Amino acid sequence: MTIWVTRWLPASLVITALACGSPAPPEEPKCDPGATPAALGPPAGARPGEPYRWLARSWQSPLGVTIRTYGLAIDGVPVFGRHEVEIYDARGQLAYRAGTGGAVLAALHDRGAAAWAAWQHPFASPRSEGRSDPLAHTTERAVWYYADGSVVPAVTTERLDLRGEPPVGEIVVRHAVTGAELARRGTLYELGGPEYLVYARDDGRPLPSLLGNTLPHPTGVPDGRVPSPVPQQSRRQSGVIAGLPDPWLPSPAKQTRGNNVVAFYDSLLNSAGKLVDPFDDMGNDTPEYGPEPDTLGHDFFATATGERFAFTYDPTKTVSEYFQDGAPGDPASPPSASDIAINAKIVQAFYDANWLHDYFYAAGYNEAAGTAQQSNYGRGGTQCDPVIVHAAFFTTFTFPGAEGQSPVLDIGLNSRSASRRDSAMDFTVLAHEWGHTLIGRLAGGTADSDALGKLQGMALHEGIADFIGMLVNVPGVDPLAAYPIGTYTNLDYIERRATLPPVEAPADAMYYGIRRYPYSLDVRKNPLTLRHIAVPPPTDMPYYNWKGRGPQLSEPHTTGEVFSQGLFQCFGNIVAAHAGADFESLRARMAQYLVAGLIAFPDHPSLLDARNAFLGVIRLTHPADDYPACRAGFATRGMGADALGPDRDFPTTNPTTLPPYDP
């Protein structure tokens, strides 16, 4: 599945029309997504122009460690792209520090008071200005830009234009006085009370897909066999995640419009009844595309009958399902709001995204860590930013959204599936997509929206999202088994571009999914190590060349597979180190490591920097067992203590050099 991600969601995509705080908190929150964090102001006694660090986040993990993220600022204006993280053990002792923030702050302090006095930003305070059109949106902010031991006043322009050819998502930093360009980064990455009728296990965890428990692959070899679909099951929130009192929906439940997730069908029909491709320039005919249903009446939520969201899905009729994937300008009739298949997809995506929210909330992704919720119930953090899910869309991509801005998941058709499968029915893909929101919120946080702005950061985004898709789906870790992701979504794979080699065994999507190899602890099933970010895999192990990405070693998904395999090897070793232990407890602990490790990421991490962040957290909490196990797992995949890899600044990315969008 081609996945698009941006960390800067247009302010117009923040829910404003929703009754803020629905379901109603004790006190209705006041939503101001453009507000400046109070901690950004100068500390007492600071002289004009004196640089200082500000506490962007202090978060305590369920593991017992505390992680603090510090940004840099001068006179209330942040320094772009610089932050520092500190990890404290359970005794409050500093155990780990990473990031460039400390070195930059020291360099600026060394310039002295005379230099500080000259650092005057032309804007009295940080500004945030945006346009209302979410498909062609520009936001500007005042920042300082650090280079060569000094800073210059600058303005960041964060631009999202999904109508261009190709579409553009970028952030440009320019000198605030001269207008000279200082930096440019691309921000697009190619890519679960009431009762719910869904595909889920007995314990409420969503199934990997409507094909049932397909992980690991039943035979461990590409045999072309596809299991039969399983029936949907009725599930309630109370039977899903214990110990979390916050309801997904208010009572009585009416629509899939809750505190954590807002899911609905988002139409691309304009007022003339014609399809508009949001990635093409159709002028003023472009329909509303955003968190609220449009005014044309074509958008709709799934609606409960007697507090029961029950729409029986028929997986034998996927070819005839409604998708708005016609050519731009084609006339089309909107689907009925009672369309069974679309409503079933809305409910499944709503359930899955809420389940993920609650599962990772228990792992530490709470209000203080930046979780996405309409109301934070007075527990801190920034609110009015629930996850938006557009179900039955014509493709699949994700905008993670910085804290205070709603992440948006567009979940829908895989155009490479001849049987027209929808990713809403594949929890490995939906969890990957939702994982991008987790990664975007935790890595850097409010201190640094550019934390994963370079090519290795893009690869980490994709690789860690893959690992999230596996972590929440696998029933255990068999050292000889194969664990693919995206198998249901990619059923009946077809390649539409004649310029690429013929597809290898399209019937084997159940074994390969949407990656070169299934993930596995067995190097005979997945041979990838760190060296394979620079050299092709072994010639005696042919890979699945989905979308022709396989030979492109620096493509973010392709590079990301290497890091994801390292994380999976780490997790598998931890499970093996606790033979006979409860697997669910080990899975939950790995989720805690994941949340804490992401928060501990330095700015612009390399793959090895990311490894260090995860190992640092694990070493502080389980030094005798999990730490050596995880360390050995990374070493198995070429990321041991003596590993050498590209540094964080190599290579830089330019959005104009990235492949065009390919749904």
XYZ file of C-alpha atoms in Angstrom:
663
model
C 0.000 0.000 0.000
C 1.368 3.377 -0.924
C 1.393 5.512 2.162
C 1.671 9.253 2.389
C 2.551 10.949 5.614
C 3.023 14.518 6.696
C 3.735 15.774 10.174
C 2.237 19.204 9.499
C -1.487 18.866 9.033
C -3.308 22.015 7.896
C -4.970 23.811 10.753
C -8.268 23.642 8.850
C -8.256 19.886 9.364
C -8.484 20.363 13.114
C -12.005 19.597 14.214
C -13.771 22.830 14.920
C -17.338 21.964 14.012
C -17.506 19.083 16.468
C -18.822 19.903 19.886
C -15.407 20.068 21.496
C -15.189 17.534 24.238
C -17.826 15.141 22.927
C -18.311 12.884 24.800
C -18.680 15.685 27.312
C -15.821 16.002 29.803
C -16.334 17.485 33.254
C -15.473 20.877 31.788
C -15.745 21.636 28.075
C -12.245 22.210 26.664
C -11.349 25.390 24.876
C -9.670 24.573 21.581
C -6.896 26.806 20.317
C -4.634 24.672 18.098
C -2.448 27.661 17.244
C -1.664 28.539 20.843
C 1.987 28.881 21.835
C 3.091 26.443 24.570
C 3.455 28.328 27.846
C 6.822 26.691 28.506
C 8.245 28.297 25.367
C 8.545 31.691 27.064
C 11.884 32.881 28.494
C 12.779 31.721 32.008
C 12.961 34.218 34.835
C 16.103 36.302 34.691
C 16.873 35.606 31.041
C 18.424 38.546 29.228
C 17.102 39.685 25.834
C 18.454 37.411 23.134
C 19.815 34.865 25.603
C 19.250 31.320 24.314
C 17.654 28.794 26.622
C 16.108 25.377 26.495
C 12.438 24.853 27.244
C 10.676 21.770 28.527
C 8.429 20.574 25.725
C 7.428 17.340 27.409
C 8.051 15.423 30.629
C 6.661 11.928 30.442
C 6.793 8.985 32.824
C 6.709 5.550 31.248
C 4.862 2.645 32.846
C 8.352 1.123 32.858
C 9.351 3.616 35.571
C 11.681 5.810 33.530
C 11.065 9.517 32.936
C 11.864 11.094 29.572
C 12.130 14.838 29.131
C 12.233 16.525 25.745
C 13.766 19.982 25.555
C 13.530 22.402 22.674
C 15.648 25.530 22.228
C 14.307 29.066 22.028
C 15.284 32.732 22.088
C 12.807 35.326 23.346
C 9.932 32.867 22.996
C 10.755 31.923 19.408
C 11.868 28.289 18.898
C 15.088 27.196 17.227
C 14.133 25.102 14.217
C 15.044 21.421 14.050
C 16.952 21.151 17.348
C 16.013 19.285 20.498
C 17.478 17.135 23.238
C 16.098 14.195 25.187
C 17.056 13.077 28.681
C 16.125 9.743 30.247
C 16.006 9.406 34.032
C 15.881 6.080 35.828
C 13.374 5.185 38.537
C 15.567 6.938 41.148
C 15.517 10.177 39.181
C 19.127 9.862 38.051
C 20.043 11.033 34.557
C 21.014 7.929 32.575
C 20.937 8.917 28.920
C 21.071 12.072 26.855
C 20.791 12.399 23.076
C 20.210 15.022 20.424
C 22.041 18.103 19.217
C 20.197 20.538 21.485
C 22.818 20.615 24.247
C 25.739 21.222 21.900
C 23.851 23.933 20.026
C 22.855 25.672 23.261
C 26.471 25.626 24.463
C 27.679 27.061 21.165
C 25.136 29.876 21.331
C 25.993 30.673 24.945
C 29.654 30.893 24.012
C 28.831 33.809 21.716
C 28.180 35.973 24.775
C 25.854 38.834 25.687
C 26.964 41.096 22.843
C 25.845 38.560 20.273
C 22.630 37.874 22.160
C 21.669 41.524 22.064
C 21.904 41.441 18.275
C 19.573 38.458 17.995
C 16.276 40.238 17.544
C 13.565 38.558 15.553
C 11.549 40.907 13.315
C 8.365 39.295 14.583
C 7.447 40.156 18.154
C 6.136 36.657 18.777
C 5.838 33.388 16.879
C 3.168 33.618 14.247
C 0.994 30.894 12.776
C -1.030 31.796 9.734
C -2.813 29.365 7.451
C -5.251 29.083 4.564
C -8.577 27.322 4.939
C -8.198 24.917 2.014
C -6.766 21.667 3.428
C -5.629 20.419 0.014
C -3.565 23.504 -0.773
C -2.636 24.836 2.619
C 0.218 27.048 3.774
C 1.220 27.718 7.384
C 3.961 30.112 8.471
C 5.798 30.231 11.797
C 8.574 32.395 13.152
C 11.692 30.433 14.122
C 15.423 30.821 14.601
C 17.700 28.875 12.282
C 20.997 27.609 13.642
C 24.126 27.293 11.507
C 27.857 27.608 12.157
C 27.551 28.543 15.815
C 25.012 31.326 15.372
C 21.351 31.873 14.610
C 19.448 33.950 12.104
C 15.782 34.978 12.247
C 13.738 32.810 9.926
C 10.231 31.826 8.916
C 9.111 28.292 8.165
C 6.541 27.842 5.436
C 4.817 24.493 5.674
C 3.057 23.781 2.393
C 0.694 20.999 1.420
C -0.507 20.992 -2.200
C -2.260 17.805 -3.235
C -3.506 19.276 -6.514
C -0.152 19.724 -8.180
C 1.516 17.365 -10.623
C 3.179 15.838 -8.710
C 1.604 16.708 -5.345
C 3.892 18.524 -2.927
C 4.294 18.457 0.819
C 7.247 20.421 2.106
C 8.601 22.773 4.715
C 10.853 25.601 3.579
C 12.922 27.731 5.953
C 13.804 31.230 4.741
C 15.729 34.103 6.265
C 13.165 36.434 7.827
C 14.922 39.542 6.484
C 16.568 38.600 3.181
C 14.210 35.818 2.124
C 17.146 33.539 1.304
C 16.306 29.837 1.470
C 18.017 28.146 4.419
C 16.545 24.644 4.354
C 13.935 22.558 2.623
C 12.389 19.260 3.688
C 9.825 16.977 2.100
C 6.903 16.053 4.353
C 5.179 13.402 2.236
C 5.941 9.719 2.569
C 4.798 7.303 -0.086
C 2.506 4.664 1.210
C -9.474 0.616 15.959
C -20.812 0.633 25.578
C -22.223 0.100 22.151
C -21.960 -3.115 20.168
C -19.870 -3.440 17.013
C -20.109 -6.178 14.369
C -16.460 -6.589 13.370
C -13.693 -9.038 12.558
C -12.148 -9.609 15.977
C -10.812 -12.331 18.256
C -12.625 -13.557 21.337
C -10.607 -11.150 23.506
C -11.645 -8.190 21.350
C -8.322 -7.738 19.566
C -8.989 -7.148 15.846
C -8.168 -10.075 13.573
C -5.326 -9.592 11.070
C -8.016 -9.556 8.367
C -11.381 -11.032 7.484
C -9.467 -14.204 6.549
C -8.976 -14.867 10.267
C -5.814 -15.725 12.193
C -3.442 -15.832 9.239
C -0.276 -14.992 11.190
C 2.087 -16.665 11.000
C 1.714 -17.969 7.448
C 0.197 -21.446 7.905
C 2.837 -23.357 5.923
C 5.807 -20.991 5.915
C 6.280 -21.334 2.164
C 4.700 -19.474 -0.782
C 2.073 -22.037 -1.767
C -0.620 -19.739 -3.196
C -3.346 -20.921 -0.846
C -5.884 -18.401 0.461
C -7.984 -19.183 3.575
C -11.737 -18.786 3.517
C -13.268 -15.706 5.143
C -14.456 -15.930 8.730
C -17.701 -14.435 10.100
C -17.895 -11.102 11.892
C -18.367 -11.084 15.656
C -20.232 -8.757 18.013
C -17.911 -6.959 20.405
C -18.288 -4.238 23.038
C -15.671 -1.799 24.301
C -16.012 -3.194 27.824
C -14.664 -6.514 26.594
C -11.712 -5.088 24.697
C -9.253 -3.191 26.924
C -9.561 -3.421 30.690
C -8.819 -0.546 33.037
C -9.608 2.343 30.696
C -12.805 4.097 31.762
C -13.106 6.586 28.906
C -15.920 5.639 26.507
C -15.364 5.544 22.770
C -18.802 7.074 22.256
C -21.241 9.002 24.430
C -24.409 7.292 25.547
C -26.686 6.751 23.787
C -24.353 5.947 20.883
C -25.616 7.178 17.543
C -22.747 7.642 15.086
C -19.079 6.697 14.642
C -18.080 10.070 16.023
C -16.216 9.679 19.290
C -13.595 11.176 21.537
C -10.654 9.235 20.093
C -11.804 8.535 16.544
C -14.153 10.198 14.070
C -14.855 7.820 11.160
C -17.037 8.505 8.136
C -17.309 8.207 4.354
C -15.736 11.265 2.702
C -17.087 11.933 -0.783
C -15.051 13.370 -3.663
C -18.099 14.440 -5.656
C -18.447 18.126 -6.416
C -21.638 20.141 -6.675
C -21.987 19.145 -10.343
C -21.976 15.460 -9.465
C -18.517 14.815 -10.913
C -15.566 13.048 -9.350
C -12.668 15.226 -8.355
C -9.257 13.675 -7.775
C -7.744 15.496 -4.772
C -4.318 15.071 -6.357
C -5.282 16.953 -9.520
C -6.008 20.623 -10.064
C -9.725 20.978 -10.645
C -9.914 24.644 -9.722
C -12.822 25.830 -7.626
C -14.729 22.589 -8.191
C -12.679 20.766 -5.588
C -15.086 19.409 -2.953
C -14.618 19.893 0.730
C -12.119 17.391 2.070
C -11.676 17.439 5.800
C -12.736 16.229 9.211
C -16.330 17.363 8.928
C -18.840 15.993 6.406
C -19.258 18.357 3.474
C -22.251 20.576 2.879
C -23.315 18.670 -0.248
C -24.786 15.851 1.812
C -22.682 13.103 0.240
C -20.627 12.308 3.360
C -22.006 10.109 6.123
C -21.162 8.389 9.402
C -22.162 4.835 10.263
C -25.324 5.079 12.362
C -26.299 2.709 15.154
C -29.621 0.952 15.474
C -30.420 0.644 19.152
C -26.787 1.267 20.084
C -25.680 -1.525 17.755
C -23.411 -0.883 14.782
C -24.178 -4.022 12.786
C -23.534 -4.205 9.043
C -22.931 -7.704 7.685
C -20.064 -7.584 5.207
C -19.963 -9.872 2.158
C -16.303 -10.463 1.157
C -17.358 -12.273 -2.033
C -18.606 -9.039 -3.599
C -15.532 -6.817 -3.305
C -15.295 -6.350 -7.080
C -18.680 -4.615 -7.157
C -18.154 -2.390 -4.109
C -18.403 1.363 -4.462
C -15.099 3.204 -4.738
C -14.715 6.737 -6.013
C -11.763 5.805 -8.208
C -13.049 6.941 -11.583
C -11.318 9.529 -13.729
C -11.468 13.170 -12.609
C -14.434 14.880 -14.178
C -16.413 11.674 -14.641
C -20.040 11.978 -13.601
C -20.969 9.691 -10.737
C -23.796 9.048 -8.357
C -23.043 9.134 -4.641
C -23.429 5.903 -2.692
C -26.396 5.454 -0.443
C -25.807 6.284 3.200
C -27.210 2.816 3.897
C -24.609 1.061 1.700
C -23.834 -2.067 3.745
C -20.227 -2.527 2.613
C -19.225 1.088 3.213
C -20.869 1.147 6.633
C -19.158 -2.124 7.577
C -15.806 -0.574 6.640
C -16.525 2.564 8.666
C -17.387 0.470 11.726
C -14.351 -1.805 11.333
C -11.976 1.152 10.969
C -13.613 2.966 13.912
C -13.281 -0.136 16.095
C -9.687 -0.836 15.051
C -8.465 2.726 15.564
C -10.117 2.932 18.992
C -8.591 -0.399 19.975
C -5.141 0.862 18.980
C -5.707 4.081 20.942
C -6.555 2.158 24.102
C -3.807 -0.433 23.710
C -1.033 2.106 23.305
C -2.595 4.402 25.914
C -1.945 1.589 28.386
C 1.642 1.489 27.076
C 2.196 5.159 27.913
C 0.816 6.981 24.866
C -1.390 9.094 27.103
C -2.377 12.756 27.208
C 1.029 13.894 28.450
C 2.688 11.974 25.623
C 0.484 13.627 22.987
C -2.245 11.095 22.266
C -4.961 12.208 19.836
C -8.272 12.959 21.572
C -11.085 15.473 21.330
C -11.126 15.903 25.116
C -8.175 15.164 27.387
C -10.409 15.229 30.475
C -8.126 17.640 32.297
C -5.141 15.282 32.196
C -2.790 17.585 30.328
C -1.579 17.722 26.752
C -3.287 19.402 23.820
C -6.811 18.347 22.952
C -9.348 18.833 20.146
C -7.341 16.554 17.835
C -9.019 13.111 17.532
C -7.982 10.756 14.756
C -10.056 11.255 11.599
C -10.712 8.165 9.467
C -12.094 8.438 5.942
C -13.308 4.929 5.102
C -13.889 3.433 1.642
C -11.498 5.976 0.127
C -10.003 5.492 -3.344
C -6.531 4.831 -1.926
C -4.696 4.746 1.410
C -2.456 7.358 3.004
C -1.935 9.094 6.346
C -1.336 12.599 7.674
C -0.036 12.101 11.256
C -0.694 15.658 12.443
C 1.299 17.426 15.144
C -0.260 17.592 18.604
C -3.288 19.865 18.452
C -3.976 18.939 14.815
C -6.092 15.913 13.978
C -4.298 13.029 12.277
C -6.154 11.845 9.179
C -6.215 8.254 7.936
C -7.613 7.796 4.437
C -8.294 4.065 4.307
C -9.489 2.314 1.191
C -8.824 0.606 -2.113
C -5.631 -1.156 -3.132
C -5.553 -0.417 -6.852
C -3.093 -3.311 -7.315
C -5.702 -5.852 -6.198
C -7.697 -7.301 -9.084
C -10.427 -8.238 -6.597
C -10.435 -4.647 -5.264
C -9.632 -5.247 -1.610
C -10.026 -2.532 1.000
C -7.369 -1.905 3.662
C -10.063 -1.248 6.281
C -10.474 -5.018 6.345
C -6.739 -5.643 6.842
C -5.675 -4.805 10.393
C -1.985 -5.218 9.575
C -2.275 -2.304 7.135
C -4.609 -0.178 9.243
C -2.329 -0.632 12.268
C 0.630 0.418 10.094
C -1.264 3.555 9.048
C -2.309 4.372 12.608
C 1.276 3.675 13.648
C 2.398 6.665 11.602
C 0.303 8.882 13.892
C 1.965 7.361 16.978
C 5.444 7.847 15.516
C 4.732 11.394 14.367
C 3.434 12.391 17.799
C 6.181 10.803 19.906
C 9.428 11.376 17.987
C 10.375 14.965 18.777
C 6.934 15.896 20.071
C 6.036 19.564 20.322
C 9.709 20.507 20.577
C 10.659 19.492 17.050
C 8.241 18.833 14.195
C 11.184 18.083 11.887
C 12.566 15.241 14.027
C 12.148 12.619 11.279
C 12.516 14.970 8.334
C 15.403 13.282 6.544
C 15.620 10.114 4.480
C 16.590 7.801 7.333
C 13.785 9.355 9.383
C 11.353 8.574 6.568
C 12.622 4.984 6.519
C 12.202 4.754 10.304
C 8.626 6.013 9.923
C 7.840 3.181 7.523
C 9.828 0.466 9.275
C 8.483 1.156 12.758
C 4.937 1.388 11.361
C 5.465 -2.081 9.886
C 6.608 -3.338 13.281
C 3.505 -1.874 14.932
C 1.419 -3.741 12.362
C 3.129 -6.971 13.402
C 3.309 -6.360 17.150
C -0.443 -6.030 17.594
C -1.270 -8.951 15.283
C 1.123 -11.833 15.932
C -0.141 -14.534 18.335
C 3.432 -15.398 19.325
C 6.891 -15.483 17.761
C 7.844 -18.791 16.180
C 11.553 -18.697 15.253
C 10.933 -20.548 11.978
C 7.697 -18.874 10.879
C 6.895 -16.171 8.324
C 4.922 -13.043 9.287
C 3.785 -10.993 6.282
C 1.792 -7.766 6.440
C -0.836 -6.609 3.959
C -1.765 -10.084 2.743
C -5.518 -9.518 2.487
C -5.140 -6.045 1.008
C -2.839 -7.401 -1.694
C -4.872 -10.435 -2.735
C -4.951 -11.014 -6.499
C -2.040 -8.650 -7.037
C -1.717 -7.070 -10.463
C 0.985 -4.783 -11.823
C -0.413 -1.987 -13.951
C 2.843 -0.541 -15.305
C 4.247 -2.254 -18.381
C 7.704 -0.756 -17.766
C 8.282 -3.026 -14.777
C 9.284 -6.680 -14.894
C 6.471 -9.237 -14.866
C 5.023 -9.837 -11.434
C 6.548 -12.787 -9.635
C 3.855 -15.230 -8.501
C 0.981 -12.788 -7.920
C -0.956 -15.539 -6.134
C 1.670 -15.557 -3.381
C 0.491 -12.325 -1.757
C -0.544 -14.439 1.235
C 3.114 -15.243 1.834
C 4.825 -11.975 0.894
C 2.117 -9.396 1.619
C 3.329 -5.961 0.497
C 7.036 -6.271 1.278
C 10.030 -7.985 -0.325
C 9.985 -10.757 2.260
C 7.734 -11.731 5.147
C 9.203 -10.743 8.501
C 10.862 -13.698 10.198
C 13.512 -14.627 12.747
C 14.724 -17.172 10.190
C 17.345 -15.659 7.866
C 16.369 -18.286 5.298
C 12.987 -16.591 5.016
C 14.119 -12.986 5.476
C 17.845 -12.338 4.882
C 17.811 -8.567 5.395
C 20.569 -6.931 7.449
C 21.911 -3.388 7.685
C 24.201 -3.945 4.706
C 21.137 -4.309 2.490
C 20.444 -0.586 2.630
C 23.421 -0.369 0.257
C 23.653 -3.737 -1.516
C 20.892 -5.947 -2.966
C 19.681 -9.029 -1.091
C 21.190 -12.433 -1.929
C 20.494 -13.489 -5.495
C 19.465 -16.973 -4.352
C 16.551 -15.488 -2.376
C 14.263 -13.787 -4.910
C 12.042 -11.135 -3.428
C 8.513 -9.907 -4.071
C 8.867 -6.759 -6.166
C 5.689 -4.988 -5.032
C 5.196 -1.776 -7.033
C 8.723 -2.151 -8.368
C 10.248 -0.923 -5.114
C 12.537 -3.879 -4.558
C 15.612 -2.627 -6.470
C 15.284 0.890 -4.981
C 17.415 0.360 -1.885
C 17.030 3.946 -0.622
C 13.245 4.018 -1.071
C 11.789 4.638 2.443
C 9.713 1.449 2.596
C 12.588 -0.647 1.272
C 15.108 0.796 3.732
C 12.501 0.674 6.479
C 12.135 -3.093 6.097
C 15.693 -3.476 7.397
C 15.031 -1.596 10.639
C 11.655 -3.259 11.113
C 13.321 -6.664 10.829
C 15.830 -5.567 13.486
C 13.002 -4.599 15.847
C 11.220 -7.868 15.142
C 14.423 -9.812 15.877
C 14.752 -7.850 19.139
C 11.187 -8.728 20.130
C 11.606 -12.371 19.149
C 14.724 -12.644 21.297
C 12.936 -11.082 24.276
C 10.141 -13.637 23.934
C 12.701 -16.460 23.698
C 14.509 -15.163 26.801
C 11.325 -15.690 28.829
C 10.388 -19.220 27.825
C 7.020 -20.149 29.280
C 6.122 -16.565 30.189
C 2.758 -15.068 29.270
C 3.082 -13.782 25.711
C 0.547 -10.980 26.215
C 2.630 -9.568 29.069
C 5.731 -9.586 26.874
C 3.819 -7.972 24.015
C 2.553 -5.234 26.345
C 6.086 -4.615 27.611
C 7.379 -4.330 24.057
C 4.674 -1.745 23.373
C 5.974 0.209 26.386
C 9.513 -0.019 25.009
C 8.234 1.224 21.668
C 6.510 4.291 23.132
C 9.421 5.207 25.396
C 11.997 4.580 22.677
C 10.214 6.844 20.205
C 10.074 9.649 22.755
C 13.809 9.155 23.314
C 14.644 9.673 19.630
C 17.168 12.459 19.011
C 16.560 14.934 16.223
C 17.136 13.507 12.725
C 18.139 10.031 13.917
C 20.020 7.564 11.788
C 18.947 3.932 11.881
C 21.660 3.291 14.461
C 20.607 6.309 16.542
C 17.098 4.846 16.653
C 18.535 1.489 17.727
C 20.383 3.275 20.546
C 17.198 4.978 21.751
C 15.325 1.687 22.038
C 18.261 -0.110 23.644
C 18.790 2.769 26.080
C 15.227 2.506 27.370
C 15.353 -1.282 27.624
C 18.716 -1.236 29.408
C 17.375 1.084 32.110
C 14.410 -1.129 32.903
C 15.445 -4.741 32.186
C 19.246 -4.760 31.985
C 19.756 -8.433 32.798
C 17.391 -10.116 30.351
C 15.576 -7.981 27.772
C 18.537 -5.704 27.072
C 21.041 -8.403 26.030
C 18.284 -10.213 24.140
C 17.295 -7.130 22.154
C 20.900 -6.108 21.598
C 21.649 -9.551 20.166
C 18.579 -9.267 17.951
C 19.804 -6.046 16.397
C 23.269 -7.587 16.015
C 21.791 -10.532 14.118
C 20.485 -8.015 11.609
C 23.799 -6.196 11.235
C 23.120 -3.492 13.818
C 25.454 -4.612 16.591
C 27.771 -2.463 18.692
C 30.416 -2.218 15.970
C 27.992 -1.529 13.127
C 28.790 1.336 10.793
C 26.095 3.161 8.876
C 25.332 6.515 7.287
C 25.157 9.416 9.708
C 21.962 11.280 10.419
C 22.595 13.912 7.737
C 23.206 11.488 4.865
C 21.539 11.718 2.508
C 19.401 14.821 2.581
C 16.092 14.746 0.775
C 14.499 17.063 -1.693
C 10.785 16.604 -2.349
C 11.339 17.206 -6.064
C 13.516 14.086 -6.294
C 11.037 11.710 -4.678
C 9.029 9.346 -6.900
C 5.655 10.701 -8.033
C 2.632 9.670 -6.042
C 1.465 6.220 -7.057
C -1.847 5.028 -5.625
